[in-house]
């Protein structure tokens, strides 16, 4: 459980796994609620489903029955999935302020002069490692409002500039991600701005829930694509976690959608920000925090404090958590970018590729076979992965994929 472990992958089984139906936890992600969010996303004039690829050759190499990958690098031209949550939260807030029926949300309705006259110009603020902030900035600009974004120290200048290009006032602060969240909460309170974050605390629950419901729409899109292609439901889903909101939302949707045989969910984290892994490992299963700089190439996962609601959901429905060092993500990036003949090429960034990297460890490195056994991985498994981002930092992507940074040495794993 140490942040300084010599193992590239560590696993903790969730002793609190209890997959009974819980209306309190699952209610916000029922089919009816998710259908409304999905309908809103599809009202955007540039909407198109992102690809759901089948990697048949890699599945054979890894000795699993099926391997599907959702490629979020194509999402609304923003190179990452995060906008799915940010735009829905922004939309719901505007709807609340203007008296609009949430069930009738569309992009065109929210852009109307009537709505703008009721709300005036709003300012949305967010803390981000890159993708979330860009999504919030895009959403604010698309709907005619302002945004202010703060990034933690060590953030990529390329990601900062991408946020500014969406019209935001953005800067890198001299603090870690969780302290950036606190800074933004303070600025929002002092200036009357609207904070859009996927983490939550007492008194700040509604907007994070809207963000999570936006993420669940992505899971609905996957289910539609699987069924349209004749694909069988996944037996396993590996889900990246920062604060856990994305992983929890996708877990909640698929648990209900495949109620008769829900998939096994494994949470995947960066070892320098493995707050859910540590929480599962704690004696009482209570939330554990990770502090400090959290130096990892998986910038989108460098969050040390779990979302309260998301953690409760994952504590009940996730089978366990995998804590991964940077070479695991780097391996996934290289595998996606250099596919076996017959498989599609996927451009996947550090946080997007870690789930493929860890799957490869579990299936190819004998040292980790016992983890795969605990997850019931075998030749009959049907795996779903979500590549949550593309090359959001192109220079770093080339350093990893072209130049071999963070090399994996199987003899030492």
mmCIF file of C-alpha atoms in Angstrom:
data_model
loop_
_atom_site.group_PDB
_atom_site.id
_atom_site.type_symbol
_atom_site.label_atom_id
_atom_site.label_comp_id
_atom_site.label_asym_id
_atom_site.label_seq_id
_atom_site.Cartn_x
_atom_site.Cartn_y
_atom_site.Cartn_z
ATOM 1 C CA UNK A 1 0.000 0.000 0.000
ATOM 2 C CA UNK A 2 3.039 2.241 0.090
ATOM 3 C CA UNK A 3 3.361 5.066 -2.406
ATOM 4 C CA UNK A 4 6.971 3.943 -2.764
ATOM 5 C CA UNK A 5 6.274 0.290 -3.561
ATOM 6 C CA UNK A 6 8.623 -1.507 -5.964
ATOM 7 C CA UNK A 7 5.630 -3.112 -7.681
ATOM 8 C CA UNK A 8 4.206 -1.407 -10.754
ATOM 9 C CA UNK A 9 0.722 -2.656 -9.867
ATOM 10 C CA UNK A 10 -0.854 -3.245 -6.466
ATOM 11 C CA UNK A 11 -4.313 -4.606 -5.812
ATOM 12 C CA UNK A 12 -6.701 -4.357 -2.907
ATOM 13 C CA UNK A 13 -9.935 -6.308 -2.817
ATOM 14 C CA UNK A 14 -12.943 -4.344 -1.635
ATOM 15 C CA UNK A 15 -14.090 -6.160 1.505
ATOM 16 C CA UNK A 16 -17.224 -4.013 1.566
ATOM 17 C CA UNK A 17 -18.479 -5.134 -1.855
ATOM 18 C CA UNK A 18 -22.240 -5.637 -1.509
ATOM 19 C CA UNK A 19 -24.010 -5.467 -4.883
ATOM 20 C CA UNK A 20 -27.614 -5.163 -3.756
ATOM 21 C CA UNK A 21 -29.909 -2.624 -5.370
ATOM 22 C CA UNK A 22 -29.770 0.671 -3.485
ATOM 23 C CA UNK A 23 -32.283 3.309 -4.633
ATOM 24 C CA UNK A 24 -30.368 6.010 -2.762
ATOM 25 C CA UNK A 25 -27.116 5.281 -4.600
ATOM 26 C CA UNK A 26 -28.446 4.143 -7.962
ATOM 27 C CA UNK A 27 -31.525 6.336 -8.308
ATOM 28 C CA UNK A 28 -29.775 9.266 -10.060
ATOM 29 C CA UNK A 29 -28.507 6.856 -12.731
ATOM 30 C CA UNK A 30 -31.693 4.977 -13.598
ATOM 31 C CA UNK A 31 -32.510 4.559 -17.282
ATOM 32 C CA UNK A 32 -35.098 7.337 -17.223
ATOM 33 C CA UNK A 33 -32.734 9.905 -15.719
ATOM 34 C CA UNK A 34 -29.842 8.903 -17.952
ATOM 35 C CA UNK A 35 -32.033 8.996 -21.048
ATOM 36 C CA UNK A 36 -32.772 12.682 -20.374
ATOM 37 C CA UNK A 37 -29.078 13.517 -20.076
ATOM 38 C CA UNK A 38 -28.280 11.517 -23.195
ATOM 39 C CA UNK A 39 -30.997 13.361 -25.112
ATOM 40 C CA UNK A 40 -29.511 16.692 -24.034
ATOM 41 C CA UNK A 41 -26.015 15.723 -25.172
ATOM 42 C CA UNK A 42 -27.365 14.630 -28.535
ATOM 43 C CA UNK A 43 -29.039 18.048 -29.007
ATOM 44 C CA UNK A 44 -25.616 19.599 -29.656
ATOM 45 C CA UNK A 45 -25.317 20.343 -33.366
ATOM 46 C CA UNK A 46 -21.896 18.690 -33.552
ATOM 47 C CA UNK A 47 -22.843 15.575 -31.602
ATOM 48 C CA UNK A 48 -21.626 12.211 -32.838
ATOM 49 C CA UNK A 49 -20.990 9.040 -30.825
ATOM 50 C CA UNK A 50 -17.317 8.467 -30.149
ATOM 51 C CA UNK A 51 -15.961 5.183 -31.555
ATOM 52 C CA UNK A 52 -16.306 1.909 -29.705
ATOM 53 C CA UNK A 53 -13.492 -0.192 -31.139
ATOM 54 C CA UNK A 54 -13.079 -3.953 -31.020
ATOM 55 C CA UNK A 55 -9.452 -5.031 -30.584
ATOM 56 C CA UNK A 56 -9.766 -8.625 -31.696
ATOM 57 C CA UNK A 57 -6.080 -9.351 -32.247
ATOM 58 C CA UNK A 58 -5.087 -7.910 -28.886
ATOM 59 C CA UNK A 59 -7.860 -9.906 -27.220
ATOM 60 C CA UNK A 60 -6.304 -13.063 -28.669
ATOM 61 C CA UNK A 61 -2.858 -12.066 -27.445
ATOM 62 C CA UNK A 62 -4.181 -11.391 -23.950
ATOM 63 C CA UNK A 63 -6.249 -14.584 -24.072
ATOM 64 C CA UNK A 64 -9.612 -12.974 -23.374
ATOM 65 C CA UNK A 65 -12.828 -13.492 -25.332
ATOM 66 C CA UNK A 66 -13.438 -9.855 -26.290
ATOM 67 C CA UNK A 67 -11.844 -6.438 -25.825
ATOM 68 C CA UNK A 68 -13.784 -3.236 -26.547
ATOM 69 C CA UNK A 69 -12.362 0.273 -26.168
ATOM 70 C CA UNK A 70 -14.372 3.494 -26.133
ATOM 71 C CA UNK A 71 -12.203 6.230 -27.701
ATOM 72 C CA UNK A 72 -13.027 9.564 -26.083
ATOM 73 C CA UNK A 73 -10.335 11.494 -27.961
ATOM 74 C CA UNK A 74 -13.093 12.351 -30.470
ATOM 75 C CA UNK A 75 -15.536 13.917 -27.977
ATOM 76 C CA UNK A 76 -16.796 17.285 -29.277
ATOM 77 C CA UNK A 77 -13.327 18.061 -30.643
ATOM 78 C CA UNK A 78 -11.979 18.412 -27.083
ATOM 79 C CA UNK A 79 -9.819 15.267 -26.975
ATOM 80 C CA UNK A 80 -11.338 13.990 -23.713
ATOM 81 C CA UNK A 81 -14.569 12.774 -22.110
ATOM 82 C CA UNK A 82 -14.766 15.338 -19.293
ATOM 83 C CA UNK A 83 -17.045 17.760 -21.138
ATOM 84 C CA UNK A 84 -19.877 15.227 -20.767
ATOM 85 C CA UNK A 85 -20.119 16.062 -17.072
ATOM 86 C CA UNK A 86 -19.242 19.748 -17.159
ATOM 87 C CA UNK A 87 -21.702 20.701 -19.888
ATOM 88 C CA UNK A 88 -24.599 18.917 -18.210
ATOM 89 C CA UNK A 89 -23.883 20.573 -14.852
ATOM 90 C CA UNK A 90 -23.652 24.007 -16.494
ATOM 91 C CA UNK A 91 -26.872 23.335 -18.412
ATOM 92 C CA UNK A 92 -28.780 22.186 -15.327
ATOM 93 C CA UNK A 93 -27.640 25.224 -13.364
ATOM 94 C CA UNK A 94 -28.797 27.585 -16.120
ATOM 95 C CA UNK A 95 -32.103 25.712 -16.327
ATOM 96 C CA UNK A 96 -32.624 26.074 -12.566
ATOM 97 C CA UNK A 97 -31.896 29.802 -12.716
ATOM 98 C CA UNK A 98 -34.201 30.413 -15.670
ATOM 99 C CA UNK A 99 -37.103 28.193 -14.604
ATOM 100 C CA UNK A 100 -36.675 25.842 -17.553
ATOM 101 C CA UNK A 101 -37.990 22.272 -17.314
ATOM 102 C CA UNK A 102 -34.922 20.029 -16.967
ATOM 103 C CA UNK A 103 -36.612 17.426 -19.153
ATOM 104 C CA UNK A 104 -36.707 19.885 -22.065
ATOM 105 C CA UNK A 105 -33.030 20.854 -22.039
ATOM 106 C CA UNK A 106 -31.418 21.494 -25.406
ATOM 107 C CA UNK A 107 -28.421 23.524 -26.450
ATOM 108 C CA UNK A 108 -30.576 25.816 -28.580
ATOM 109 C CA UNK A 109 -33.020 26.497 -25.752
ATOM 110 C CA UNK A 110 -30.191 27.372 -23.358
ATOM 111 C CA UNK A 111 -28.700 29.780 -25.896
ATOM 112 C CA UNK A 112 -31.971 31.664 -26.336
ATOM 113 C CA UNK A 113 -32.267 35.372 -25.603
ATOM 114 C CA UNK A 114 -35.122 34.654 -23.197
ATOM 115 C CA UNK A 115 -32.936 32.420 -21.037
ATOM 116 C CA UNK A 116 -30.003 34.850 -21.136
ATOM 117 C CA UNK A 117 -32.246 37.714 -20.009
ATOM 118 C CA UNK A 118 -33.338 35.678 -16.998
ATOM 119 C CA UNK A 119 -29.865 34.577 -15.911
ATOM 120 C CA UNK A 120 -27.646 37.442 -17.020
ATOM 121 C CA UNK A 121 -24.015 36.612 -17.682
ATOM 122 C CA UNK A 122 -22.807 33.894 -15.312
ATOM 123 C CA UNK A 123 -19.237 33.035 -14.371
ATOM 124 C CA UNK A 124 -18.379 29.369 -13.882
ATOM 125 C CA UNK A 125 -15.222 28.425 -12.000
ATOM 126 C CA UNK A 126 -13.423 25.081 -11.731
ATOM 127 C CA UNK A 127 -10.200 23.469 -10.615
ATOM 128 C CA UNK A 128 -8.691 21.051 -13.088
ATOM 129 C CA UNK A 129 -5.709 19.019 -14.173
ATOM 130 C CA UNK A 130 -6.703 19.913 -17.722
ATOM 131 C CA UNK A 131 -9.621 18.044 -19.252
ATOM 132 C CA UNK A 132 -12.391 19.038 -16.832
ATOM 133 C CA UNK A 133 -11.454 22.714 -16.986
ATOM 134 C CA UNK A 134 -11.392 22.707 -20.751
ATOM 135 C CA UNK A 135 -14.825 21.095 -20.779
ATOM 136 C CA UNK A 136 -16.264 23.695 -18.375
ATOM 137 C CA UNK A 137 -14.689 26.518 -20.397
ATOM 138 C CA UNK A 138 -16.128 25.078 -23.618
ATOM 139 C CA UNK A 139 -19.562 24.708 -22.025
ATOM 140 C CA UNK A 140 -19.569 28.279 -20.700
ATOM 141 C CA UNK A 141 -18.492 29.688 -24.059
ATOM 142 C CA UNK A 142 -20.985 27.598 -26.026
ATOM 143 C CA UNK A 143 -23.828 28.846 -23.829
ATOM 144 C CA UNK A 144 -22.718 32.485 -23.726
ATOM 145 C CA UNK A 145 -21.135 32.764 -20.277
ATOM 146 C CA UNK A 146 -17.709 33.307 -18.664
ATOM 147 C CA UNK A 147 -15.317 30.870 -17.013
ATOM 148 C CA UNK A 148 -12.363 31.008 -14.622
ATOM 149 C CA UNK A 149 -10.118 27.963 -14.335
ATOM 150 C CA UNK A 150 -7.290 27.123 -11.929
ATOM 151 C CA UNK A 151 -4.770 24.327 -12.440
ATOM 152 C CA UNK A 152 -2.388 22.770 -9.875
ATOM 153 C CA UNK A 153 1.356 23.294 -9.940
ATOM 154 C CA UNK A 154 3.184 21.153 -12.428
ATOM 155 C CA UNK A 155 0.308 21.338 -14.926
ATOM 156 C CA UNK A 156 1.155 21.270 -18.608
ATOM 157 C CA UNK A 157 1.413 24.626 -20.376
ATOM 158 C CA UNK A 158 -0.136 22.958 -23.429
ATOM 159 C CA UNK A 159 -3.244 22.040 -21.417
ATOM 160 C CA UNK A 160 -3.361 25.545 -19.933
ATOM 161 C CA UNK A 161 -3.295 27.115 -23.391
ATOM 162 C CA UNK A 162 -6.000 24.738 -24.625
ATOM 163 C CA UNK A 163 -8.267 25.978 -21.807
ATOM 164 C CA UNK A 164 -7.517 29.611 -22.629
ATOM 165 C CA UNK A 165 -8.382 28.959 -26.256
ATOM 166 C CA UNK A 166 -11.899 28.084 -25.088
ATOM 167 C CA UNK A 167 -12.237 31.643 -23.739
ATOM 168 C CA UNK A 168 -11.442 31.020 -20.068
ATOM 169 C CA UNK A 169 -9.395 33.106 -17.704
ATOM 170 C CA UNK A 170 -6.992 30.358 -16.663
ATOM 171 C CA UNK A 171 -3.811 30.071 -14.640
ATOM 172 C CA UNK A 172 -1.602 27.552 -12.852
ATOM 173 C CA UNK A 173 -1.562 27.959 -9.073
ATOM 174 C CA UNK A 174 1.284 27.006 -6.712
ATOM 175 C CA UNK A 175 -0.665 24.221 -4.978
ATOM 176 C CA UNK A 176 -1.914 20.697 -5.558
ATOM 177 C CA UNK A 177 -5.263 19.780 -7.101
ATOM 178 C CA UNK A 178 -7.261 19.458 -3.892
ATOM 179 C CA UNK A 179 -6.014 22.827 -2.636
ATOM 180 C CA UNK A 180 -6.994 24.299 -6.015
ATOM 181 C CA UNK A 181 -10.518 23.013 -5.397
ATOM 182 C CA UNK A 182 -10.596 24.825 -2.056
ATOM 183 C CA UNK A 183 -9.274 28.009 -3.667
ATOM 184 C CA UNK A 184 -12.002 27.902 -6.319
ATOM 185 C CA UNK A 185 -14.699 27.301 -3.695
ATOM 186 C CA UNK A 186 -13.513 30.375 -1.809
ATOM 187 C CA UNK A 187 -13.416 32.537 -4.949
ATOM 188 C CA UNK A 188 -16.879 31.351 -5.976
ATOM 189 C CA UNK A 189 -18.311 32.261 -2.571
ATOM 190 C CA UNK A 190 -16.665 35.705 -2.527
ATOM 191 C CA UNK A 191 -17.546 36.659 -6.107
ATOM 192 C CA UNK A 192 -20.928 35.053 -6.612
ATOM 193 C CA UNK A 193 -19.537 32.663 -9.205
ATOM 194 C CA UNK A 194 -20.781 29.137 -9.889
ATOM 195 C CA UNK A 195 -18.394 26.325 -9.026
ATOM 196 C CA UNK A 196 -18.530 23.278 -11.307
ATOM 197 C CA UNK A 197 -16.618 20.385 -9.764
ATOM 198 C CA UNK A 198 -17.047 16.621 -9.737
ATOM 199 C CA UNK A 199 -15.935 16.317 -6.137
ATOM 200 C CA UNK A 200 -18.298 17.061 -3.260
ATOM 201 C CA UNK A 201 -18.437 18.035 0.388
ATOM 202 C CA UNK A 202 -21.126 19.011 2.902
ATOM 203 C CA UNK A 203 -23.249 21.724 1.345
ATOM 204 C CA UNK A 204 -21.890 21.112 -2.154
ATOM 205 C CA UNK A 205 -23.600 18.059 -3.555
ATOM 206 C CA UNK A 206 -26.009 19.031 -6.332
ATOM 207 C CA UNK A 207 -23.588 20.217 -9.013
ATOM 208 C CA UNK A 208 -21.223 17.244 -8.530
ATOM 209 C CA UNK A 209 -24.248 14.957 -8.930
ATOM 210 C CA UNK A 210 -25.155 16.653 -12.227
ATOM 211 C CA UNK A 211 -21.559 16.155 -13.381
ATOM 212 C CA UNK A 212 -21.791 12.458 -12.535
ATOM 213 C CA UNK A 213 -25.087 12.135 -14.394
ATOM 214 C CA UNK A 214 -23.346 13.661 -17.408
ATOM 215 C CA UNK A 215 -20.715 10.931 -17.212
ATOM 216 C CA UNK A 216 -23.429 8.246 -17.063
ATOM 217 C CA UNK A 217 -24.627 9.398 -20.491
ATOM 218 C CA UNK A 218 -21.332 8.094 -21.882
ATOM 219 C CA UNK A 219 -22.133 4.652 -20.466
ATOM 220 C CA UNK A 220 -25.553 4.797 -22.119
ATOM 221 C CA UNK A 221 -23.859 5.565 -25.435
ATOM 222 C CA UNK A 222 -21.613 2.527 -25.018
ATOM 223 C CA UNK A 223 -24.581 0.274 -24.260
ATOM 224 C CA UNK A 224 -26.338 1.466 -27.412
ATOM 225 C CA UNK A 225 -23.235 0.795 -29.513
ATOM 226 C CA UNK A 226 -22.667 -2.647 -28.044
ATOM 227 C CA UNK A 227 -26.237 -3.681 -28.680
ATOM 228 C CA UNK A 228 -26.278 -2.233 -32.194
ATOM 229 C CA UNK A 229 -23.142 -4.202 -33.081
ATOM 230 C CA UNK A 230 -24.432 -7.441 -31.600
ATOM 231 C CA UNK A 231 -21.770 -7.401 -28.894
ATOM 232 C CA UNK A 232 -22.379 -9.287 -25.677
ATOM 233 C CA UNK A 233 -22.367 -7.416 -22.352
ATOM 234 C CA UNK A 234 -18.948 -6.964 -20.735
ATOM 235 C CA UNK A 235 -17.965 -9.239 -17.893
ATOM 236 C CA UNK A 236 -15.291 -6.768 -16.698
ATOM 237 C CA UNK A 237 -14.887 -2.987 -16.783
ATOM 238 C CA UNK A 238 -11.669 -1.240 -15.758
ATOM 239 C CA UNK A 239 -12.394 2.381 -14.799
ATOM 240 C CA UNK A 240 -9.987 5.223 -14.096
ATOM 241 C CA UNK A 241 -10.517 7.169 -10.875
ATOM 242 C CA UNK A 242 -9.349 10.561 -9.723
ATOM 243 C CA UNK A 243 -11.999 11.625 -7.198
ATOM 244 C CA UNK A 244 -14.046 8.636 -8.381
ATOM 245 C CA UNK A 245 -17.030 10.405 -9.952
ATOM 246 C CA UNK A 246 -16.549 9.022 -13.467
ATOM 247 C CA UNK A 247 -15.931 5.476 -12.217
ATOM 248 C CA UNK A 248 -18.943 5.600 -9.920
ATOM 249 C CA UNK A 249 -21.326 6.969 -12.552
ATOM 250 C CA UNK A 250 -20.354 4.356 -15.144
ATOM 251 C CA UNK A 251 -20.516 1.599 -12.528
ATOM 252 C CA UNK A 252 -23.993 2.684 -11.424
ATOM 253 C CA UNK A 253 -25.356 2.765 -14.953
ATOM 254 C CA UNK A 254 -23.991 -0.617 -16.004
ATOM 255 C CA UNK A 255 -24.991 -2.320 -12.761
ATOM 256 C CA UNK A 256 -28.596 -1.485 -13.592
ATOM 257 C CA UNK A 257 -28.440 -1.879 -17.352
ATOM 258 C CA UNK A 258 -27.014 -5.397 -17.004
ATOM 259 C CA UNK A 259 -28.864 -6.143 -13.792
ATOM 260 C CA UNK A 260 -29.127 -9.893 -14.404
ATOM 261 C CA UNK A 261 -25.358 -10.231 -14.767
ATOM 262 C CA UNK A 262 -23.566 -7.017 -13.807
ATOM 263 C CA UNK A 263 -19.912 -6.695 -14.826
ATOM 264 C CA UNK A 264 -17.005 -6.900 -12.421
ATOM 265 C CA UNK A 265 -15.674 -3.368 -11.897
ATOM 266 C CA UNK A 266 -12.032 -2.666 -11.084
ATOM 267 C CA UNK A 267 -11.054 0.899 -10.148
ATOM 268 C CA UNK A 268 -7.676 2.001 -11.559
ATOM 269 C CA UNK A 269 -5.606 4.805 -9.986
ATOM 270 C CA UNK A 270 -2.187 6.409 -10.154
ATOM 271 C CA UNK A 271 -0.087 5.168 -7.249
ATOM 272 C CA UNK A 272 0.764 8.744 -6.229
ATOM 273 C CA UNK A 273 -2.949 9.612 -5.859
ATOM 274 C CA UNK A 274 -4.457 6.256 -4.888
ATOM 275 C CA UNK A 275 -7.074 7.550 -2.450
ATOM 276 C CA UNK A 276 -9.746 4.964 -3.326
ATOM 277 C CA UNK A 277 -7.229 2.116 -3.146
ATOM 278 C CA UNK A 278 -6.205 3.337 0.325
ATOM 279 C CA UNK A 279 -9.836 3.783 1.352
ATOM 280 C CA UNK A 280 -10.707 0.204 0.382
ATOM 281 C CA UNK A 281 -7.642 -0.962 2.301
ATOM 282 C CA UNK A 282 -8.457 0.977 5.484
ATOM 283 C CA UNK A 283 -9.785 -1.092 8.397
ATOM 284 C CA UNK A 284 -13.248 0.470 8.300
ATOM 285 C CA UNK A 285 -13.379 1.269 4.615
ATOM 286 C CA UNK A 286 -13.474 4.971 5.445
ATOM 287 C CA UNK A 287 -12.341 7.625 2.983
ATOM 288 C CA UNK A 288 -8.582 8.094 3.030
ATOM 289 C CA UNK A 289 -6.824 11.128 1.569
ATOM 290 C CA UNK A 290 -3.514 11.447 -0.257
ATOM 291 C CA UNK A 291 -1.717 14.771 0.088
ATOM 292 C CA UNK A 292 1.445 16.325 -1.313
ATOM 293 C CA UNK A 293 2.493 16.926 -4.898
ATOM 294 C CA UNK A 294 1.163 13.650 -6.368
ATOM 295 C CA UNK A 295 3.810 13.545 -9.089
ATOM 296 C CA UNK A 296 2.501 11.268 -11.819
ATOM 297 C CA UNK A 297 2.213 11.467 -15.588
ATOM 298 C CA UNK A 298 -1.481 10.597 -15.110
ATOM 299 C CA UNK A 299 -2.410 14.234 -14.505
ATOM 300 C CA UNK A 300 -6.135 13.594 -14.871
ATOM 301 C CA UNK A 301 -6.010 11.122 -11.971
ATOM 302 C CA UNK A 302 -3.869 13.239 -9.616
ATOM 303 C CA UNK A 303 -6.640 13.839 -7.069
ATOM 304 C CA UNK A 304 -6.218 12.856 -3.445
ATOM 305 C CA UNK A 305 -9.690 13.203 -1.909
ATOM 306 C CA UNK A 306 -12.566 10.942 -3.042
ATOM 307 C CA UNK A 307 -15.970 12.403 -3.847
ATOM 308 C CA UNK A 308 -18.143 11.465 -0.853
ATOM 309 C CA UNK A 309 -21.105 10.099 -2.831
ATOM 310 C CA UNK A 310 -18.937 8.468 -5.507
ATOM 311 C CA UNK A 311 -16.908 6.653 -2.863
ATOM 312 C CA UNK A 312 -20.024 5.327 -1.156
ATOM 313 C CA UNK A 313 -21.179 3.945 -4.499
ATOM 314 C CA UNK A 314 -17.829 2.394 -5.399
ATOM 315 C CA UNK A 315 -17.499 0.946 -1.899
ATOM 316 C CA UNK A 316 -20.697 -1.004 -2.536
ATOM 317 C CA UNK A 317 -20.312 -1.952 -6.217
ATOM 318 C CA UNK A 318 -16.612 -2.095 -7.186
ATOM 319 C CA UNK A 319 -14.743 -5.367 -6.718
ATOM 320 C CA UNK A 320 -11.483 -3.626 -5.792
ATOM 321 C CA UNK A 321 -8.849 -1.078 -6.778
ATOM 322 C CA UNK A 322 -5.562 -1.213 -8.677
ATOM 323 C CA UNK A 323 -2.790 1.253 -7.848
ATOM 324 C CA UNK A 324 -0.483 1.779 -10.841
ATOM 325 C CA UNK A 325 2.919 3.366 -11.349
ATOM 326 C CA UNK A 326 3.650 5.506 -14.391
ATOM 327 C CA UNK A 327 5.191 2.700 -16.525
ATOM 328 C CA UNK A 328 1.777 1.006 -16.549
ATOM 329 C CA UNK A 329 0.169 4.008 -18.236
ATOM 330 C CA UNK A 330 3.127 4.364 -20.601
ATOM 331 C CA UNK A 331 2.769 0.723 -21.682
ATOM 332 C CA UNK A 332 -0.912 1.281 -22.433
ATOM 333 C CA UNK A 333 -0.122 4.372 -24.518
ATOM 334 C CA UNK A 334 2.385 2.422 -26.610
ATOM 335 C CA UNK A 335 0.065 -0.552 -27.072
ATOM 336 C CA UNK A 336 -2.795 1.639 -28.264
ATOM 337 C CA UNK A 337 -0.543 3.657 -30.549
ATOM 338 C CA UNK A 338 1.172 0.592 -32.087
ATOM 339 C CA UNK A 339 -1.639 -1.933 -32.567
ATOM 340 C CA UNK A 340 -1.402 -5.483 -33.779
ATOM 341 C CA UNK A 341 -2.174 -5.910 -37.477
ATOM 342 C CA UNK A 342 -5.918 -5.782 -37.975
ATOM 343 C CA UNK A 343 -6.672 -3.730 -34.854
ATOM 344 C CA UNK A 344 -7.404 0.021 -34.988
ATOM 345 C CA UNK A 345 -4.860 2.573 -33.783
ATOM 346 C CA UNK A 346 -5.986 4.646 -30.801
ATOM 347 C CA UNK A 347 -4.245 7.818 -29.639
ATOM 348 C CA UNK A 348 -4.558 7.601 -25.867
ATOM 349 C CA UNK A 349 -3.011 9.874 -23.260
ATOM 350 C CA UNK A 350 -1.543 8.993 -19.897
ATOM 351 C CA UNK A 351 -4.791 8.814 -17.933
ATOM 352 C CA UNK A 352 -6.665 7.273 -20.846
ATOM 353 C CA UNK A 353 -4.286 4.367 -21.381
ATOM 354 C CA UNK A 354 -3.585 3.150 -17.851
ATOM 355 C CA UNK A 355 -6.482 0.667 -17.907
ATOM 356 C CA UNK A 356 -5.062 -1.117 -20.954
ATOM 357 C CA UNK A 357 -1.616 -1.076 -19.371
ATOM 358 C CA UNK A 358 -2.844 -2.728 -16.203
ATOM 359 C CA UNK A 359 -4.867 -5.299 -18.155
ATOM 360 C CA UNK A 360 -1.680 -6.223 -20.023
ATOM 361 C CA UNK A 361 0.196 -6.628 -16.743
ATOM 362 C CA UNK A 362 -2.482 -8.930 -15.360
ATOM 363 C CA UNK A 363 -2.586 -11.084 -18.493
ATOM 364 C CA UNK A 364 1.077 -11.056 -19.586
ATOM 365 C CA UNK A 365 3.253 -10.783 -16.473
ATOM 366 C CA UNK A 366 3.267 -13.964 -14.353
ATOM 367 C CA UNK A 367 4.021 -11.918 -11.240
ATOM 368 C CA UNK A 368 0.530 -10.417 -11.428
ATOM 369 C CA UNK A 369 -1.474 -13.465 -12.448
ATOM 370 C CA UNK A 370 -2.891 -13.867 -8.946
ATOM 371 C CA UNK A 371 -4.550 -10.438 -9.198
ATOM 372 C CA UNK A 372 -6.201 -11.503 -12.421
ATOM 373 C CA UNK A 373 -7.454 -14.634 -10.694
ATOM 374 C CA UNK A 374 -9.012 -12.568 -7.902
ATOM 375 C CA UNK A 375 -10.755 -10.512 -10.595
ATOM 376 C CA UNK A 376 -11.946 -13.752 -12.282
ATOM 377 C CA UNK A 377 -10.154 -12.875 -15.515
ATOM 378 C CA UNK A 378 -9.875 -15.796 -17.913
ATOM 379 C CA UNK A 379 -10.225 -16.788 -21.561
ATOM 380 C CA UNK A 380 -13.993 -16.204 -21.377
ATOM 381 C CA UNK A 381 -13.761 -12.600 -20.147
ATOM 382 C CA UNK A 382 -15.252 -9.769 -22.188
ATOM 383 C CA UNK A 383 -13.397 -6.571 -21.306
ATOM 384 C CA UNK A 384 -14.575 -2.972 -21.646
ATOM 385 C CA UNK A 385 -12.050 -0.135 -21.393
ATOM 386 C CA UNK A 386 -12.604 3.592 -21.829
ATOM 387 C CA UNK A 387 -9.729 5.618 -23.237
ATOM 388 C CA UNK A 388 -10.764 8.817 -21.500
ATOM 389 C CA UNK A 389 -8.404 11.184 -23.332
ATOM 390 C CA UNK A 390 -6.215 11.538 -26.386
ATOM 391 C CA UNK A 391 -2.827 13.244 -26.605
ATOM 392 C CA UNK A 392 -3.808 16.263 -24.529
ATOM 393 C CA UNK A 393 -0.088 17.002 -24.123
ATOM 394 C CA UNK A 394 1.321 16.100 -27.576
ATOM 395 C CA UNK A 395 4.970 16.661 -26.660
ATOM 396 C CA UNK A 396 4.763 14.355 -23.662
ATOM 397 C CA UNK A 397 2.834 11.816 -25.730
ATOM 398 C CA UNK A 398 5.713 11.663 -28.216
ATOM 399 C CA UNK A 399 8.269 11.361 -25.422
ATOM 400 C CA UNK A 400 6.468 8.301 -24.110
ATOM 401 C CA UNK A 401 5.400 6.633 -27.360
ATOM 402 C CA UNK A 402 8.301 7.616 -29.647
ATOM 403 C CA UNK A 403 11.199 7.981 -27.238
ATOM 404 C CA UNK A 404 10.303 5.271 -24.727
ATOM 405 C CA UNK A 405 10.089 7.273 -21.511
ATOM 406 C CA UNK A 406 8.839 5.338 -18.471
ATOM 407 C CA UNK A 407 9.923 2.082 -20.039
ATOM 408 C CA UNK A 408 8.430 -1.143 -18.800
ATOM 409 C CA UNK A 409 10.926 -3.883 -17.872
ATOM 410 C CA UNK A 410 9.038 -7.118 -17.508
ATOM 411 C CA UNK A 411 11.892 -8.754 -15.646
ATOM 412 C CA UNK A 412 11.464 -6.240 -12.810
ATOM 413 C CA UNK A 413 7.685 -5.950 -12.605
#
